[in-house]
Amino acid sequence: MEDYWKLLPDYQGIELTSLAFKRVLFGLFVAYKDSPLPTRWDRVMQIGDASGMQSPLSFGGFGALTRHLSRLTGAVCSALETDALSRQQLGLINPYQPNLRAAWLFQASMRPPVVRGEWSDDFISRVLVATFEVMEARGDSVMRPFLQDVLRPDSLLLTIGGLMVSSPLVAVEILVRLGPVPLADWFFHYAAMVAGSAVASAPSRALAAQLAASLPPADGFALERRVQGWQFGSGMDYVPKEPTPVAVDALRQAKAAAESARVFAAARATP
């Protein structure tokens, strides 16, 4: 950081005394609201960050891709086998996913405003603490999918409903700060998640697989991709795993850190 300040005048061609600092940005992970990004060329497919598949709640890079590896591997193999390589067909591999768009409500409530002072300094901390307290109370079935960047309609309903009951003032403050347009947009995508959970249920997927096998290769490919898109877009791809035992010391440290965050948020909220 010290080297940065020393070299900044040469890099910018201006003296430090002429700069008015508003915010120091140490890192940036790009997320696209209108995602996934459309495929623009035949036989060319975007992968990873270039596809816009990363959630606004997660980091970019390989970590944002791990959830989709099995889906992408099967879809690319199927595209090659059926010669489904036009840009329209390749676009079906990364289709609209409503839970990816619904995640923007959380991102909007947890990002600091561009203009300093528009939000109280402790607002984001209070939102995080209240949200994770609700998920912790609801158990692993709610907490684990969220931590793995998988938004499901049932988990979202329990989390948001629990937040309104346990921390109504925080919930109201979120609604006031975000405004009606982002909320209406979120409700639209949440409704799509609910519909997708029905379309991509296990019986529906089995029926779609049988139907795809009886269709021409290109049509079967398209049907499989659409059903799979709804499956991942509603979080129906999540499979609970047996929890890995946590060392006692590590668990104690994690709980101490969580308690410190709660104390800090409470102290900042006290006038």
Short mmCIF file of C-alpha atoms in Angstrom, two decimals:
data_model
loop_
_atom_site.label_atom_id
_atom_site.label_comp_id
_atom_site.label_asym_id
_atom_site.label_seq_id
_atom_site.Cartn_x
_atom_site.Cartn_y
_atom_site.Cartn_z
CA MET A 1 0.00 0.00 0.00
CA GLU A 2 2.86 2.40 0.79
CA ASP A 3 4.37 1.75 -2.65
CA TYR A 4 0.99 2.53 -4.20
CA TRP A 5 0.89 6.00 -2.64
CA LYS A 6 4.49 6.68 -3.69
CA LEU A 7 3.88 5.71 -7.32
CA LEU A 8 0.40 7.19 -7.65
CA PRO A 9 1.53 10.73 -8.63
CA ASP A 10 3.60 9.34 -11.53
CA TYR A 11 0.84 6.95 -12.57
CA GLN A 12 -1.91 9.57 -12.51
CA GLY A 13 0.25 12.55 -13.45
CA ILE A 14 -1.02 14.57 -10.51
CA GLU A 15 0.11 15.50 -7.02
CA LEU A 16 -1.44 13.72 -4.05
CA THR A 17 -2.42 17.06 -2.55
CA SER A 18 -4.66 17.66 -5.56
CA LEU A 19 -6.68 14.49 -4.96
CA ALA A 20 -9.81 14.26 -2.81
CA PHE A 21 -10.09 10.69 -1.53
CA LYS A 22 -13.61 9.29 -1.21
CA ARG A 23 -13.02 5.55 -1.05
CA VAL A 24 -10.05 3.19 -1.28
CA LEU A 25 -10.91 0.12 -3.36
CA PHE A 26 -8.58 -2.84 -2.81
CA GLY A 27 -10.26 -5.38 -5.07
CA LEU A 28 -13.11 -5.81 -7.51
CA PHE A 29 -15.14 -8.86 -8.59
CA VAL A 30 -17.33 -8.21 -11.59
CA ALA A 31 -20.93 -9.46 -11.53
CA TYR A 32 -23.45 -8.93 -14.31
CA LYS A 33 -27.05 -8.18 -13.39
CA ASP A 34 -28.32 -9.20 -16.83
CA SER A 35 -26.73 -12.61 -16.58
CA PRO A 36 -25.77 -15.08 -17.90
CA LEU A 37 -24.21 -13.18 -20.78
CA PRO A 38 -25.61 -14.18 -24.20
CA THR A 39 -23.58 -16.34 -26.56
CA ARG A 40 -22.60 -14.22 -29.57
CA TRP A 41 -20.93 -16.64 -32.00
CA ASP A 42 -21.42 -20.14 -33.35
CA ARG A 43 -19.08 -22.78 -31.94
CA VAL A 44 -17.77 -20.38 -29.25
CA MET A 45 -18.93 -20.62 -25.65
CA GLN A 46 -18.05 -18.47 -22.63
CA ILE A 47 -16.92 -20.28 -19.49
CA GLY A 48 -16.42 -19.01 -15.96
CA ASP A 49 -16.40 -15.26 -15.36
CA ALA A 50 -16.74 -14.64 -19.11
CA SER A 51 -20.18 -16.28 -19.05
CA GLY A 52 -21.53 -14.06 -16.27
CA MET A 53 -22.58 -17.12 -14.26
CA GLN A 54 -21.02 -15.88 -11.03
CA SER A 55 -23.43 -14.83 -8.30
CA PRO A 56 -23.17 -11.26 -6.96
CA LEU A 57 -22.84 -12.84 -3.50
CA SER A 58 -19.78 -14.93 -4.34
CA PHE A 59 -16.26 -14.38 -5.56
CA GLY A 60 -15.35 -14.80 -9.18
CA GLY A 61 -12.97 -17.29 -10.72
CA PHE A 62 -13.03 -21.05 -10.27
CA GLY A 63 -15.01 -20.91 -7.04
CA ALA A 64 -18.00 -19.45 -8.86
CA LEU A 65 -17.82 -22.27 -11.41
CA THR A 66 -17.58 -25.33 -9.16
CA ARG A 67 -21.34 -25.66 -8.65
CA HIS A 68 -21.86 -25.78 -12.43
CA LEU A 69 -19.01 -28.14 -13.39
CA SER A 70 -21.13 -31.28 -13.65
CA ARG A 71 -23.84 -29.45 -15.56
CA LEU A 72 -21.41 -27.81 -17.97
CA THR A 73 -19.44 -31.01 -18.58
CA GLY A 74 -22.55 -32.97 -19.55
CA ALA A 75 -23.99 -30.11 -21.60
CA VAL A 76 -20.80 -29.52 -23.62
CA CYS A 77 -20.42 -33.24 -24.33
CA SER A 78 -24.06 -33.40 -25.43
CA ALA A 79 -23.61 -30.34 -27.67
CA LEU A 80 -20.65 -31.96 -29.41
CA GLU A 81 -22.42 -35.31 -29.80
CA THR A 82 -25.56 -33.74 -31.30
CA ASP A 83 -23.72 -31.03 -33.27
CA ALA A 84 -25.74 -28.39 -31.39
CA LEU A 85 -23.10 -25.70 -31.86
CA SER A 86 -24.99 -22.66 -33.10
CA ARG A 87 -24.97 -19.62 -30.83
CA GLN A 88 -28.67 -20.14 -30.08
CA GLN A 89 -28.07 -23.75 -29.04
CA LEU A 90 -24.95 -22.95 -27.03
CA GLY A 91 -26.91 -20.19 -25.32
CA LEU A 92 -29.17 -22.89 -23.85
CA ILE A 93 -26.22 -24.19 -21.82
CA ASN A 94 -26.19 -21.00 -19.74
CA PRO A 95 -29.87 -20.02 -19.67
CA TYR A 96 -31.80 -17.61 -17.47
CA GLN A 97 -31.54 -18.72 -13.85
CA PRO A 98 -34.00 -16.94 -11.53
CA ASN A 99 -32.07 -17.58 -8.32
CA LEU A 100 -29.03 -15.88 -9.84
CA ARG A 101 -31.14 -12.78 -10.47
CA ALA A 102 -32.87 -13.01 -7.07
CA ALA A 103 -29.47 -12.85 -5.37
CA TRP A 104 -29.21 -9.22 -6.42
CA LEU A 105 -31.63 -8.19 -3.66
CA PHE A 106 -29.15 -9.46 -1.06
CA GLN A 107 -26.29 -7.82 -2.91
CA ALA A 108 -28.14 -4.50 -3.03
CA SER A 109 -28.84 -4.59 0.71
CA MET A 110 -25.21 -5.36 1.58
CA ARG A 111 -23.23 -3.04 -0.68
CA PRO A 112 -22.18 0.39 0.61
CA PRO A 113 -23.69 3.38 -1.19
CA VAL A 114 -21.57 5.37 -3.60
CA VAL A 115 -22.29 8.60 -1.71
CA ARG A 116 -20.87 8.48 1.79
CA GLY A 117 -23.39 9.05 4.56
CA GLU A 118 -26.49 7.83 2.69
CA TRP A 119 -26.57 4.76 4.95
CA SER A 120 -25.54 4.48 8.57
CA ASP A 121 -22.08 2.97 8.99
CA ASP A 122 -23.42 -0.07 10.85
CA PHE A 123 -26.35 -0.84 8.53
CA ILE A 124 -24.60 -3.57 6.52
CA SER A 125 -23.27 -5.20 9.71
CA ARG A 126 -26.77 -5.27 11.19
CA VAL A 127 -28.20 -6.81 8.01
CA LEU A 128 -25.52 -9.52 7.96
CA VAL A 129 -25.84 -10.32 11.67
CA ALA A 130 -29.65 -10.46 11.57
CA THR A 131 -29.70 -12.58 8.41
CA PHE A 132 -27.19 -15.14 9.64
CA GLU A 133 -28.88 -15.37 13.04
CA VAL A 134 -32.10 -16.35 11.26
CA MET A 135 -30.35 -18.93 9.07
CA GLU A 136 -28.50 -20.37 12.05
CA ALA A 137 -31.79 -20.74 13.91
CA ARG A 138 -33.38 -22.49 10.92
CA GLY A 139 -30.58 -25.06 10.77
CA ASP A 140 -28.23 -26.55 8.19
CA SER A 141 -30.99 -27.09 5.62
CA VAL A 142 -31.22 -23.30 5.27
CA MET A 143 -27.68 -22.22 6.11
CA ARG A 144 -25.64 -24.64 3.98
CA PRO A 145 -27.29 -24.01 0.59
CA PHE A 146 -26.88 -20.26 1.08
CA LEU A 147 -23.20 -20.60 2.00
CA GLN A 148 -22.70 -22.74 -1.12
CA ASP A 149 -24.29 -20.03 -3.28
CA VAL A 150 -27.46 -22.05 -3.93
CA LEU A 151 -30.64 -20.04 -3.41
CA ARG A 152 -33.78 -22.15 -3.00
CA PRO A 153 -37.35 -20.82 -2.72
CA ASP A 154 -38.02 -22.62 0.57
CA SER A 155 -34.79 -21.39 2.18
CA LEU A 156 -35.39 -17.83 0.98
CA LEU A 157 -38.92 -17.84 2.37
CA LEU A 158 -37.74 -19.09 5.77
CA THR A 159 -34.88 -16.58 5.88
CA ILE A 160 -36.82 -13.50 4.85
CA GLY A 161 -39.87 -14.48 6.88
CA GLY A 162 -37.69 -15.15 9.91
CA LEU A 163 -35.95 -11.80 9.46
CA MET A 164 -39.29 -9.98 9.50
CA VAL A 165 -40.24 -11.72 12.74
CA SER A 166 -36.93 -11.59 14.62
CA SER A 167 -35.63 -8.22 13.37
CA PRO A 168 -38.60 -6.29 11.97
CA LEU A 169 -36.81 -2.93 12.14
CA VAL A 170 -33.94 -4.25 10.02
CA ALA A 171 -36.42 -5.72 7.52
CA VAL A 172 -38.32 -2.43 7.28
CA GLU A 173 -35.07 -0.49 6.87
CA ILE A 174 -34.06 -2.76 3.99
CA LEU A 175 -37.41 -2.18 2.28
CA VAL A 176 -37.16 1.58 2.70
CA ARG A 177 -33.57 1.83 1.50
CA LEU A 178 -33.99 -0.38 -1.56
CA GLY A 179 -37.28 1.03 -2.78
CA PRO A 180 -40.15 -0.59 -4.73
CA VAL A 181 -38.42 -1.31 -8.06
CA PRO A 182 -35.75 -3.77 -6.78
CA LEU A 183 -38.38 -5.45 -4.61
CA ALA A 184 -40.77 -5.90 -7.52
CA ASP A 185 -37.91 -7.29 -9.61
CA TRP A 186 -37.05 -9.74 -6.80
CA PHE A 187 -40.66 -10.95 -6.45
CA PHE A 188 -40.75 -11.68 -10.18
CA HIS A 189 -37.63 -13.83 -10.04
CA TYR A 190 -38.75 -15.50 -6.79
CA ALA A 191 -42.01 -16.50 -8.49
CA ALA A 192 -39.92 -17.94 -11.33
CA MET A 193 -37.92 -19.92 -8.75
CA VAL A 194 -41.13 -21.40 -7.34
CA ALA A 195 -42.32 -22.34 -10.83
CA GLY A 196 -38.91 -23.77 -11.67
CA SER A 197 -38.92 -25.99 -8.59
CA ALA A 198 -42.07 -27.63 -9.96
CA VAL A 199 -40.80 -27.88 -13.54
CA ALA A 200 -37.47 -29.36 -12.39
CA SER A 201 -38.76 -31.73 -9.72
CA ALA A 202 -37.38 -35.28 -9.79
CA PRO A 203 -40.48 -36.78 -11.52
CA SER A 204 -40.49 -33.98 -14.10
CA ARG A 205 -36.79 -34.47 -14.84
CA ALA A 206 -37.28 -38.21 -15.29
CA LEU A 207 -40.17 -37.61 -17.68
CA ALA A 208 -38.18 -35.00 -19.61
CA ALA A 209 -35.24 -37.41 -19.97
CA GLN A 210 -37.52 -40.07 -21.48
CA LEU A 211 -39.07 -37.53 -23.84
CA ALA A 212 -35.68 -36.15 -24.89
CA ALA A 213 -34.50 -39.65 -25.84
CA SER A 214 -37.41 -39.99 -28.27
CA LEU A 215 -36.87 -36.61 -29.96
CA PRO A 216 -34.43 -35.69 -32.74
CA PRO A 217 -30.96 -35.03 -31.27
CA ALA A 218 -31.12 -31.23 -31.51
CA ASP A 219 -34.59 -31.08 -29.96
CA GLY A 220 -33.62 -33.50 -27.21
CA PHE A 221 -30.57 -31.39 -26.44
CA ALA A 222 -32.72 -28.25 -26.17
CA LEU A 223 -35.26 -29.92 -23.86
CA GLU A 224 -32.56 -31.25 -21.54
CA ARG A 225 -30.88 -27.85 -21.31
CA ARG A 226 -34.12 -26.03 -20.52
CA VAL A 227 -35.10 -28.45 -17.76
CA GLN A 228 -31.58 -28.37 -16.36
CA GLY A 229 -31.62 -24.58 -16.41
CA TRP A 230 -34.78 -24.54 -14.30
CA GLN A 231 -33.27 -27.15 -11.99
CA PHE A 232 -30.21 -25.04 -11.23
CA GLY A 233 -32.20 -21.81 -11.39
CA SER A 234 -34.43 -22.95 -8.53
CA GLY A 235 -31.70 -24.61 -6.45
CA MET A 236 -33.06 -28.11 -7.07
CA ASP A 237 -29.53 -29.29 -7.84
CA TYR A 238 -28.55 -28.99 -4.18
CA VAL A 239 -27.97 -32.35 -2.49
CA PRO A 240 -27.39 -32.25 1.30
CA LYS A 241 -24.16 -33.87 2.40
CA GLU A 242 -23.16 -35.32 5.71
CA PRO A 243 -21.53 -32.54 7.74
CA THR A 244 -17.80 -32.81 8.29
CA PRO A 245 -16.91 -32.81 12.00
CA VAL A 246 -15.42 -29.49 13.09
CA ALA A 247 -12.57 -29.37 15.56
CA VAL A 248 -13.62 -28.05 18.95
CA ASP A 249 -11.09 -25.20 18.86
CA ALA A 250 -12.13 -24.10 15.37
CA LEU A 251 -15.79 -24.17 16.36
CA ARG A 252 -15.05 -22.13 19.48
CA GLN A 253 -13.16 -19.53 17.42
CA ALA A 254 -15.97 -19.28 14.88
CA LYS A 255 -18.57 -18.76 17.60
CA ALA A 256 -16.38 -16.15 19.29
CA ALA A 257 -16.02 -14.28 15.99
CA ALA A 258 -19.78 -14.36 15.45
CA GLU A 259 -20.39 -13.08 18.97
CA SER A 260 -17.87 -10.27 18.43
CA ALA A 261 -19.74 -9.24 15.28
CA ARG A 262 -23.02 -9.16 17.19
CA VAL A 263 -21.50 -7.07 19.99
CA PHE A 264 -19.97 -4.66 17.48
CA ALA A 265 -23.27 -4.23 15.62
CA ALA A 266 -25.17 -3.72 18.89
CA ALA A 267 -22.63 -1.17 20.11
CA ARG A 268 -22.81 0.81 16.88
CA ALA A 269 -26.62 0.75 16.98
CA THR A 270 -26.71 2.16 20.52
CA PRO A 271 -27.06 5.98 20.41
#
